[in-house]
XYZ file of C-alpha atoms in Angstrom:
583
model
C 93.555 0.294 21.055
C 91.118 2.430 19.146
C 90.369 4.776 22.086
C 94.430 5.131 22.692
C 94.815 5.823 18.765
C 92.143 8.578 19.172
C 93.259 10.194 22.140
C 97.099 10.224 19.989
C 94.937 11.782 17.326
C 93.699 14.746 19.500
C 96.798 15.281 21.179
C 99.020 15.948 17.173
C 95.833 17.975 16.179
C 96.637 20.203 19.081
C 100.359 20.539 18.655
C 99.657 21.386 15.307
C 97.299 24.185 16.082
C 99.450 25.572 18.384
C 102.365 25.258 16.212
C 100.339 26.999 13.375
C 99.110 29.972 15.413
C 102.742 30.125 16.733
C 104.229 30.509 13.199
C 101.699 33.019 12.205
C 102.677 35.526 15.164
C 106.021 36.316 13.414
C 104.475 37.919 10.355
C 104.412 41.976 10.067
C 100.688 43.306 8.796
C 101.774 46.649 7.355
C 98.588 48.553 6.548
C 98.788 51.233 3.643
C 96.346 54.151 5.098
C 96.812 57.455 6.219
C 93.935 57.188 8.975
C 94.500 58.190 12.766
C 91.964 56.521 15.208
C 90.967 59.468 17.708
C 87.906 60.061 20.081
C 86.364 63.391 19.755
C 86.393 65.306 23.253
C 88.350 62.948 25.420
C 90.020 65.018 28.179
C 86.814 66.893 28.401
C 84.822 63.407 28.612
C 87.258 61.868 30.721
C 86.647 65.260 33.422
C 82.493 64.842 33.687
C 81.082 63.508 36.688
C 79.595 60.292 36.287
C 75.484 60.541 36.733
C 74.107 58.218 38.151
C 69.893 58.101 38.539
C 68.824 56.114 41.524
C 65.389 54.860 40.657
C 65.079 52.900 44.054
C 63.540 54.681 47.335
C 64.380 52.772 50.686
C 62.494 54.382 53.498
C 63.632 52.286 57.110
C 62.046 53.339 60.238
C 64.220 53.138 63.361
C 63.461 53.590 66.820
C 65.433 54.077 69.657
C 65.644 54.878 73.756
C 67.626 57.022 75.616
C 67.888 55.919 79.322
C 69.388 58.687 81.201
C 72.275 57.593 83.606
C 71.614 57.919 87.480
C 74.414 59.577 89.185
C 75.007 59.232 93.281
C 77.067 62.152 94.314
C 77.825 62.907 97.932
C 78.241 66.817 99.280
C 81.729 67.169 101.321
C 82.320 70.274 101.908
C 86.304 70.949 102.830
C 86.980 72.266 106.131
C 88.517 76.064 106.269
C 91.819 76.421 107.951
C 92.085 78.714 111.116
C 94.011 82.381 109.399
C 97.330 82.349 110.482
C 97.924 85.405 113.112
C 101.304 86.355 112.893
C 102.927 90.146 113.965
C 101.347 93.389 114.189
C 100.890 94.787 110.123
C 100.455 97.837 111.395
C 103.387 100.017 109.459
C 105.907 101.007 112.231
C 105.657 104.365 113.862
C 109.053 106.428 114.768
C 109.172 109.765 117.069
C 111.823 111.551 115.004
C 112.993 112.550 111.611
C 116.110 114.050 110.775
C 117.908 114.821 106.758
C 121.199 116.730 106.640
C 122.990 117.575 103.740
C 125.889 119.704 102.244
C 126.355 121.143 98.978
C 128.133 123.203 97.050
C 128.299 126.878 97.133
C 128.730 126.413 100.629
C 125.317 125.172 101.079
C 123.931 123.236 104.245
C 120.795 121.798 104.343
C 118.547 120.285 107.631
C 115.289 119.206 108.364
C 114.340 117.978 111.466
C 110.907 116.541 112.631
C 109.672 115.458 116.188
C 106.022 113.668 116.802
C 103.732 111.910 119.338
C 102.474 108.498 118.459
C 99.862 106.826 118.015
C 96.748 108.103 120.288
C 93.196 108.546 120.123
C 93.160 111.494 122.467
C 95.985 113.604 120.739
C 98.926 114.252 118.688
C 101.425 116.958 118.806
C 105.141 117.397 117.109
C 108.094 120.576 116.090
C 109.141 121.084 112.883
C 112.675 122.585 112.339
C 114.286 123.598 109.116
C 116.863 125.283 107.615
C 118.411 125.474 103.926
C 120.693 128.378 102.703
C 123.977 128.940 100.419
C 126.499 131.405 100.172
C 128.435 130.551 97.025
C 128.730 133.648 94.491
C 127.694 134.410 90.771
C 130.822 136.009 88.445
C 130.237 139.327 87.795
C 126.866 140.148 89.991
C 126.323 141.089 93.757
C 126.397 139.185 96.517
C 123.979 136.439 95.776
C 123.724 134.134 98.936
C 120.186 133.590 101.050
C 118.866 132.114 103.736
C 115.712 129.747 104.872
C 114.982 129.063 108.231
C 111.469 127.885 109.618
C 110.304 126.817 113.010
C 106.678 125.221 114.113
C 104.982 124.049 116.906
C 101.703 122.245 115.713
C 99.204 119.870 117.602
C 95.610 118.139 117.701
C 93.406 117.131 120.089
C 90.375 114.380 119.688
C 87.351 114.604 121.198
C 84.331 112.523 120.156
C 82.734 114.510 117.751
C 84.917 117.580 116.894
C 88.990 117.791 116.559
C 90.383 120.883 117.508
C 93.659 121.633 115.973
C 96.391 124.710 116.317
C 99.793 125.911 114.776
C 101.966 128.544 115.887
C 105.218 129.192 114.464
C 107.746 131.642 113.084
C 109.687 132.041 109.657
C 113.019 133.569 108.727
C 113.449 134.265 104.836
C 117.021 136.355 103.959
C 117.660 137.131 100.377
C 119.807 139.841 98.422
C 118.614 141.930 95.618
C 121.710 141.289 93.538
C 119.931 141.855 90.423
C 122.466 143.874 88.859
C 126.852 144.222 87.799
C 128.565 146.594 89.632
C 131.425 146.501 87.222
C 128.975 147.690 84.150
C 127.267 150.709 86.627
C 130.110 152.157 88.314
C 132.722 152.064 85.695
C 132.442 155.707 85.268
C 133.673 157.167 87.708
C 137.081 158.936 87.373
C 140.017 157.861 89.628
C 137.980 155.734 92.031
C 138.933 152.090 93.242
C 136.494 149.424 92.527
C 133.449 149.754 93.740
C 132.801 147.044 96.326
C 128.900 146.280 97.251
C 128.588 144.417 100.854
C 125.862 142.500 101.442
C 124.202 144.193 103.942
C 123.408 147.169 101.551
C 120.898 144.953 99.253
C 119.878 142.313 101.774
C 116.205 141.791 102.216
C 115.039 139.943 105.229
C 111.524 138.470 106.497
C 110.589 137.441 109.566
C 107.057 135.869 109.577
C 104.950 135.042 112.763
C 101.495 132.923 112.728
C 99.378 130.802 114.768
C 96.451 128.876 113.112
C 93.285 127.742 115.415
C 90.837 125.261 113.438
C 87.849 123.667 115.124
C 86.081 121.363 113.112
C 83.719 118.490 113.067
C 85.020 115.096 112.837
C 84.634 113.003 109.025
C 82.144 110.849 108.673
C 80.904 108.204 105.788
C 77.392 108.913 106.914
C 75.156 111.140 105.131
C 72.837 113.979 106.881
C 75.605 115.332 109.048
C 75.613 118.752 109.539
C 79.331 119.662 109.188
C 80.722 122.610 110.865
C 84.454 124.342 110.331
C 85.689 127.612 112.370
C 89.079 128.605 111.673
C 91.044 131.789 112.663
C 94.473 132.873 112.276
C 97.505 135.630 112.547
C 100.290 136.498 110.272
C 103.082 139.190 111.190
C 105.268 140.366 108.715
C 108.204 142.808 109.575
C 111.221 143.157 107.039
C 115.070 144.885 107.976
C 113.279 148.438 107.707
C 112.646 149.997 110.622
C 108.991 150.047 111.122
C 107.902 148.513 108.382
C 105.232 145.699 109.199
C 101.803 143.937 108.597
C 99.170 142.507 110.429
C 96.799 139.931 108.740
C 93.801 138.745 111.146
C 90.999 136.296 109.180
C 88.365 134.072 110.533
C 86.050 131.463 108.611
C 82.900 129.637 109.512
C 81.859 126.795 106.711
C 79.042 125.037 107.339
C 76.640 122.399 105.544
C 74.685 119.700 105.465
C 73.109 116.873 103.149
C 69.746 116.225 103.209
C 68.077 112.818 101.222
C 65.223 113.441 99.406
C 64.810 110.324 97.647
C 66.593 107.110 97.084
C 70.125 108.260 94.779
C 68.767 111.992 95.560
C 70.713 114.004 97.378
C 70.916 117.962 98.218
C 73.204 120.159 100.030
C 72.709 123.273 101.651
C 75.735 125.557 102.626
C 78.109 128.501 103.200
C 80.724 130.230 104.113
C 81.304 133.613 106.216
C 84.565 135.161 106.222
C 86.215 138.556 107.298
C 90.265 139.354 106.552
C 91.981 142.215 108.118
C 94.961 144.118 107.077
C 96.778 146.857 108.706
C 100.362 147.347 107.164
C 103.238 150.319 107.329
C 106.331 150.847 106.110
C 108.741 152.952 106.786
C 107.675 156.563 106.385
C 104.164 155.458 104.833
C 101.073 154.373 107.335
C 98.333 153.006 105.307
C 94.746 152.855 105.972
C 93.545 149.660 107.354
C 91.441 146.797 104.961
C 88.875 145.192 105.451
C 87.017 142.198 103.179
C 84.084 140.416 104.153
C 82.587 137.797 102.396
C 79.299 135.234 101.985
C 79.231 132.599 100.038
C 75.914 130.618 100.493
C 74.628 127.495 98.340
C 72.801 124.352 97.246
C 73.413 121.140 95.635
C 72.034 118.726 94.522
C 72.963 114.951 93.474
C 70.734 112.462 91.374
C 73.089 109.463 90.476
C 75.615 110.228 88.298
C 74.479 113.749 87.745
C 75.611 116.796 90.203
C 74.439 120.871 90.272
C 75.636 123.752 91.998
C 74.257 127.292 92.240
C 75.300 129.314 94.894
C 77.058 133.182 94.917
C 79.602 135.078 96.439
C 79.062 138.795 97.909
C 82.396 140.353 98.677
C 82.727 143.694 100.488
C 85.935 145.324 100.548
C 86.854 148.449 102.107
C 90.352 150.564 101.446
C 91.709 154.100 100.774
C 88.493 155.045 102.277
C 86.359 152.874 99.259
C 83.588 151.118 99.912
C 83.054 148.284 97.196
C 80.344 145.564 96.764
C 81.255 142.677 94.668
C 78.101 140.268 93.564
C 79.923 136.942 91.829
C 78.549 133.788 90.353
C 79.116 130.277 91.414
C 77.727 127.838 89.986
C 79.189 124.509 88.595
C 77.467 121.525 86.846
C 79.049 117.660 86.773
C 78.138 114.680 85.022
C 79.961 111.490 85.900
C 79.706 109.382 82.679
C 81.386 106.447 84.902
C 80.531 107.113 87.775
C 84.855 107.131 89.808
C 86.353 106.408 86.329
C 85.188 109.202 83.938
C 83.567 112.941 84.796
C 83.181 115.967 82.876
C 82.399 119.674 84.471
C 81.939 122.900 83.803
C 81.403 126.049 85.450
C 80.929 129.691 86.371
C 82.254 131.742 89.267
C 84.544 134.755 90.124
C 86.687 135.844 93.128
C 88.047 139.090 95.247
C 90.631 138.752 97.572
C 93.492 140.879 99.465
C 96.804 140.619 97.941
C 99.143 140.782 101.167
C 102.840 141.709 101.813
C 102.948 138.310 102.004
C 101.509 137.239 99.440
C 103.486 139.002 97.401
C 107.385 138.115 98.910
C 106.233 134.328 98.550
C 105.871 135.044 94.335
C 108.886 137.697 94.525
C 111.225 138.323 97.374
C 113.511 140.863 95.511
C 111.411 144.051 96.353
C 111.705 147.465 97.145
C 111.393 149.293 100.053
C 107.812 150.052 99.194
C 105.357 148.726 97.084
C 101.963 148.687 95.670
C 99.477 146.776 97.738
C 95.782 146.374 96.093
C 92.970 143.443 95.339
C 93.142 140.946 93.333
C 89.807 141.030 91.516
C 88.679 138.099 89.480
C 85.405 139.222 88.192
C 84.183 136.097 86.357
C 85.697 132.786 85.423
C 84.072 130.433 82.572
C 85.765 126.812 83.002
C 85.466 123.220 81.962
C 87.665 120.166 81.855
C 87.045 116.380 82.339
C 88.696 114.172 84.723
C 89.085 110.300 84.118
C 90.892 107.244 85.454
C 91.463 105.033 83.138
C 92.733 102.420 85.395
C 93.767 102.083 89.065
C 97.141 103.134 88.166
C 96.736 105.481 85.432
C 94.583 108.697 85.833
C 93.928 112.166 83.457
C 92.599 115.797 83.223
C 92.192 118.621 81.326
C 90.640 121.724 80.785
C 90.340 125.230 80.081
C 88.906 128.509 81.269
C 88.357 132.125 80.251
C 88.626 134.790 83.395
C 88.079 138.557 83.229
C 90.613 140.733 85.980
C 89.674 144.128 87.071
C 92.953 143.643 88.741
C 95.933 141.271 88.003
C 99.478 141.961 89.563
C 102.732 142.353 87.699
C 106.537 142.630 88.482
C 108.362 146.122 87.472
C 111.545 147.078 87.633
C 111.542 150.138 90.548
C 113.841 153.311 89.100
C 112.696 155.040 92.229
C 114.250 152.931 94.613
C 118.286 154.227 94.887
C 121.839 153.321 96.093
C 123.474 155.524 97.800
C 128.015 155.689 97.349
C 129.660 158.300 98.329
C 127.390 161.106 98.637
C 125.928 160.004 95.004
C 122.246 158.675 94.829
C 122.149 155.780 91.771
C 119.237 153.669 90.307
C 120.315 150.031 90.285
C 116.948 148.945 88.991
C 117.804 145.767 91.494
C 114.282 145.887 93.037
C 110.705 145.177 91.307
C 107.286 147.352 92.271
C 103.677 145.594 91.878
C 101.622 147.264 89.220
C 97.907 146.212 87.938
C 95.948 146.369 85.115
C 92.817 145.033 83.809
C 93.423 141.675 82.065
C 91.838 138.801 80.521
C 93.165 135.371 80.288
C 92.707 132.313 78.370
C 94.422 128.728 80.314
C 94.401 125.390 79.107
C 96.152 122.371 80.864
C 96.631 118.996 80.560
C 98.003 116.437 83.443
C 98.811 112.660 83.724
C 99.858 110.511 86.364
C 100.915 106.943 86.218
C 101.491 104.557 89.543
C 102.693 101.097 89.006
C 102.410 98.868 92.586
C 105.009 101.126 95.148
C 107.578 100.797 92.300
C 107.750 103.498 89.779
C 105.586 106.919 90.061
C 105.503 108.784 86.880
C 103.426 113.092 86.509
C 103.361 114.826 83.486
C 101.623 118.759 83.563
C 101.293 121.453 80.946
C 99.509 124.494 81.378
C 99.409 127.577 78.442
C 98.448 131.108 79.171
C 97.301 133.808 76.664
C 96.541 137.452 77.730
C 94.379 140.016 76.492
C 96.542 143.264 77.956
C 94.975 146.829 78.076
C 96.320 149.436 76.637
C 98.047 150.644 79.619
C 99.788 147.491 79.864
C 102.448 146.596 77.066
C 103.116 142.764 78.089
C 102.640 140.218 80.801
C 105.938 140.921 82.538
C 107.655 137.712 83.744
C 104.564 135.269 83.328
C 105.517 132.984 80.934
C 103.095 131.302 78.570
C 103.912 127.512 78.207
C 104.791 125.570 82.238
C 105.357 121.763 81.580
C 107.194 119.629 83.989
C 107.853 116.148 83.831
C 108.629 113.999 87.414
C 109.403 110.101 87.707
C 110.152 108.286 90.741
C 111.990 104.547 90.247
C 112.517 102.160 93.396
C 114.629 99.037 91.978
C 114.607 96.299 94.213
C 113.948 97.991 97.593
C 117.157 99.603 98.019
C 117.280 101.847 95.163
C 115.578 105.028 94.335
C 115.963 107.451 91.443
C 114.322 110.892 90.584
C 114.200 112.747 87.901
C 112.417 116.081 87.722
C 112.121 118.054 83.930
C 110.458 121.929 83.962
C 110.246 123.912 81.034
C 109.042 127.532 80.987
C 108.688 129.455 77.939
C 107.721 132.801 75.582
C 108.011 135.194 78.598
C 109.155 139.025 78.014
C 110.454 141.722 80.292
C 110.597 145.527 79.889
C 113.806 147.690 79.429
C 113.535 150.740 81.121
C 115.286 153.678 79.024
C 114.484 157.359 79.589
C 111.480 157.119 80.744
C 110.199 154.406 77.564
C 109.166 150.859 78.241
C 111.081 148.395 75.591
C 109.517 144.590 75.320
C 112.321 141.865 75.255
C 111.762 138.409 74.777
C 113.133 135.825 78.213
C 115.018 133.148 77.001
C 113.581 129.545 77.863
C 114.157 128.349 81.554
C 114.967 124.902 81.246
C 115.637 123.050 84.362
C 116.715 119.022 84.749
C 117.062 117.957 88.002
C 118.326 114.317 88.891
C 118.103 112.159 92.392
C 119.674 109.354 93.879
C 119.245 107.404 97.262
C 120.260 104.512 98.905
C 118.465 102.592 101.613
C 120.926 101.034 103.308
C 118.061 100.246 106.521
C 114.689 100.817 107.022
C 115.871 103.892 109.331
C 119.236 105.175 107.371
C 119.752 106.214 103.717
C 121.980 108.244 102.011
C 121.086 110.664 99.072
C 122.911 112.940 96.476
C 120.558 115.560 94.554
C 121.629 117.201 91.348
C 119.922 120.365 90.348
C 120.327 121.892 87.184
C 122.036 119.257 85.248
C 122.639 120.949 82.184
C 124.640 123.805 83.804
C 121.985 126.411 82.217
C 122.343 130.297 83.339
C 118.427 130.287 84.189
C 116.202 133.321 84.748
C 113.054 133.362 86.457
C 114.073 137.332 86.544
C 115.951 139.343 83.950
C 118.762 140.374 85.883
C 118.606 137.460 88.580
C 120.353 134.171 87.110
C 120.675 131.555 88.979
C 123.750 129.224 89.713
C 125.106 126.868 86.919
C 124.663 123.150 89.127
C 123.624 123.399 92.371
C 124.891 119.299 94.005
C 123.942 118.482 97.634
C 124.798 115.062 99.385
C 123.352 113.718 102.732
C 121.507 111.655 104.842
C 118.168 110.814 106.123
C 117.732 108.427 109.363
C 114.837 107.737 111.957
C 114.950 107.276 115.108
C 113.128 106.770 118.478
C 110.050 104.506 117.226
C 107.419 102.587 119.330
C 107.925 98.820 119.883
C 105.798 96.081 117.695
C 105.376 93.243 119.677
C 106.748 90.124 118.448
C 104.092 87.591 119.846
């Protein structure tokens, strides 16, 4: 009973306890102070690192074993499949050639070529072409001309030597129609209009050649001693009676490399050559020319560095003149890397015969006569680099600085005359050749581009500056700045485009009046030519060639313009080709 009392006892003290502290939480303890507990420093305290020392050092040694893996391998080497031999790659020969086409301005156009095939004891083919127009320019003379060419050429192989030969025969008709009728014959009092046939300006060419060369055969070996004799004939008569010229030259080149050392090479060389020249025109026998020349020299070739020293003595005879000519030649290369990047310089000089022919190739529209001299280069500083950047992109440029004792120029003649009507009159329709001491100054500047056999792009810019004598007042018709731009496109084997772009620029031209030379500035020739064939086979295609796109009144001569658009539209096909074998 006592021990139940207690635990009764204990259990009310409790209660009350509870009951007390529970009746004490409802009171309010209001505080009469104005003090605000803070801590001094606490965001700055709250932002330090904790430091802890660590007074304890444990220092555990542990050791350990690396047992390297053994690997079994076996060597099977995987067996190389037979090639596959399938047709003959050997690109597909044919015998004949042919393009025709017709243009405009009544102009027909053919080409024709016929060859052997493949041998190792010869080859032989004719060449035939023709390309002339007849259309007319408003106002001038009867413009039209005429190409024609003919050739016969062949080679024959013999183990050491080739021996090769060319005969063949050139017809070139063209009409000085350098001038208006209308404008020079106006004057005359009660007359009809004058009416100039062709035949009274026409200027025709007929050239003759054979070629013999006799040379020793290529070969990737060094120490050869390479050997070249060459000879040929020209024969050039025009539509004067007895006008005419005979051109004989021969050349012997010879050289060899000798090694001296491993990468050291030398070279030791020449060249003899004699060119005759016996011309006549109409009324007018000149003396006969002569020009012999030597040109010996040595090389030499040490890795990526190259010399040459060498000269050329030139004897010329003419007029009864006997002249010597001692010139340099000597040139100096240093390939930086070596088939990707070069540079060069040099010095050297040159005499030759300026021709009849020579001359109509540059200028057709002469007179009946003209001035035939040398053309004497008496020194020539030059440098330039030459670089491929990559397989399909490759660059040069350089400069040079020559000295002429003679350089040829285009005149107006006033001598030459028309006769109408029992009236002699100067049409000025005909250039001389006139020389003069010159220096010149050339830069130029090309790059070519090749990407696979798709698209061919060329760009080219040369610039000229002359240093005249007094005697001469300008450099008549040679103009200072030639660039020309050519691309060639092939879309998906079937498709080709061309596109050719010329410029030529800040040329002048002299205005004959009594007796006084005036300068006149040329304009600009700019020239835009655009191509287009189809490949309908591997043998036929069909083509359409637009020249002079812009319809620009072009003068490579004053007085001589040229047609506005010139369109001609044809086709090429081949024919009679040798067999591949289809097993």
């Amino acid at each position: 009973m006592n021990t139940q009392r207690n635990i009764y006892l204990v259990v009310a003290l409790m209660c009350g306890i509870y009951l007390n502290s529970f009746a004490q939480s409802q009171y309010d303890v209001i505080v009469g102070s104005n003090f605000s507990p803070t801590i001094k420093d606490a965001q700055e305290k709250i932002m330090q690192k904790a430091q802890i020392e660590d007074t304890v050092t444990i220092n555990k040694n542990v050791s350990y074993q690396i047992t390297p893996p053994a690997y079994m391998y076996q060597l099977l080497p995987e067996p190389i499949n037979a090639p596959k031999i399938g047709r003959d790659q050997i690109t597909r020969l044919y015998r004949n050639y042919i393009k025709f086409g017709l243009g405009n301005y009544w102009t027909p156009y053919v080409d024709f070529q016929a060859n052997s095939l493949r041998s190792t004891k010869y080859a032989f083919g004719l060449g035939l072409f023709h390309h002339s127009s007849w259309g007319k320019i408003k106002g001038y003379a009867p413009a039209s001309f005429s190409d024609t060419r003919i050739n016969l050429h062949g080679q024959k192989f013999f183990k050491n030597y080739t021996l090769e030969g060319e005969v063949g025969y050139k017809h070139l008709m063209v009409h000085n129609y350098g001038f208006q009728p209308d404008s020079i014959f106006t004057k005359a009092e009660n007359e009809k209009k004058v009416k100039i046939k062709g035949s009274d300006i026409d200027r025709q060419y007929h050239h003759t050649f054979a070629d013999v060369v006799y040379k020793s055969n290529a070969s990737i070996e060094k120490h050869k001693f390479n050997q070249t004799y060459t000879i040929g004939y020209d024969f050039l008569a025009d539509n004067n009676k007895k006008t005419y010229e005979h051109q004989l030259d021969a050349k012997v080149c010879m050289d060899k490399d000798v090694k001296m050392k491993k990468s050291f090479y030398m070279n030791f060389g020449g060249l003899l050559g004699v060119d005759y020249l016996h011309n006549r025109w109409q009324n007018t026998s000149l003396s006969d020319r002569w020009l012999v020349a030597i040109n010996p020299h040595a090389s030499l070739t040490y890795k990526e560095y190259f010399f040459k020293i060498g000269f050329n003595l030139v004897t010329t005879t003419q007029h009864g003149d006997v002249k010597v000519n001692f010139l340099p030649d000597i040139e100096a290369r240093l390939h930086i890397v070596p088939d990707v990047f070069s540079i060069y310089a040099g010095f050297d000089g040159k005499v030759e015969h300026l021709s009849y022919l020579d001359i109509i190739q540059e200028n057709p529209y002469l007179s009946d006569k003209i001035n035939l001299d040398l053309l004497e280069q008496k020194s020539r500083i030059y440098l330039g680099l030459q670089t491929g950047l990559s397989r399909s992109l490759t660059l040069g440029a350089g400069a040079s600085f020559a000295f002429y004792g003679n350089m040829p120029f285009f005149m107006p003649d006033t001598n030459q005359l028309f006769e109408y009507k029992d009236t002699m009159v100067a049409l000025q329709n005909s250039f001389d050749v006139i020389y003069a001491k010159t220096k010149v100054f050339n830069a130029f500047f090309n790059l070519n581009y090749k990407y696979k056999d798709v698209l061919t792009l060329g760009f080219n810019a040369k610039y000229y500056y002359y240093f005249l004598s007094e005697d001469l007042l300008q450099a008549w018709y040679k103009p200072a700045l030639v660039t020309s731009f050519n691309a060639n496109y092939i879309l998906l084997k079937k498709f080709v485009f061309k596109l050719d772009f010329s410029i030529q620029a800040f040329a002048h031209y002299p205005v004959l009046k009594n007796g006084n030379v005036e300068d006149k500035n040329m304009k600009p020739i700019v020239d835009f030519d655009f191509g287009f064939e189809y490949l309908w086979s591997k043998r036929l295609s069909f083509f359409a060639d637009f020249n002079n796109f812009p319809c620009q009144r072009n003068r490579i001569y004053q007085d001589y313009p040229n047609h506005r658009i010139n369109i001609l539209i044809g086709l090429k096909y081949t024919f009679g080709g040798e067999m591949i074998s289809k097993n």
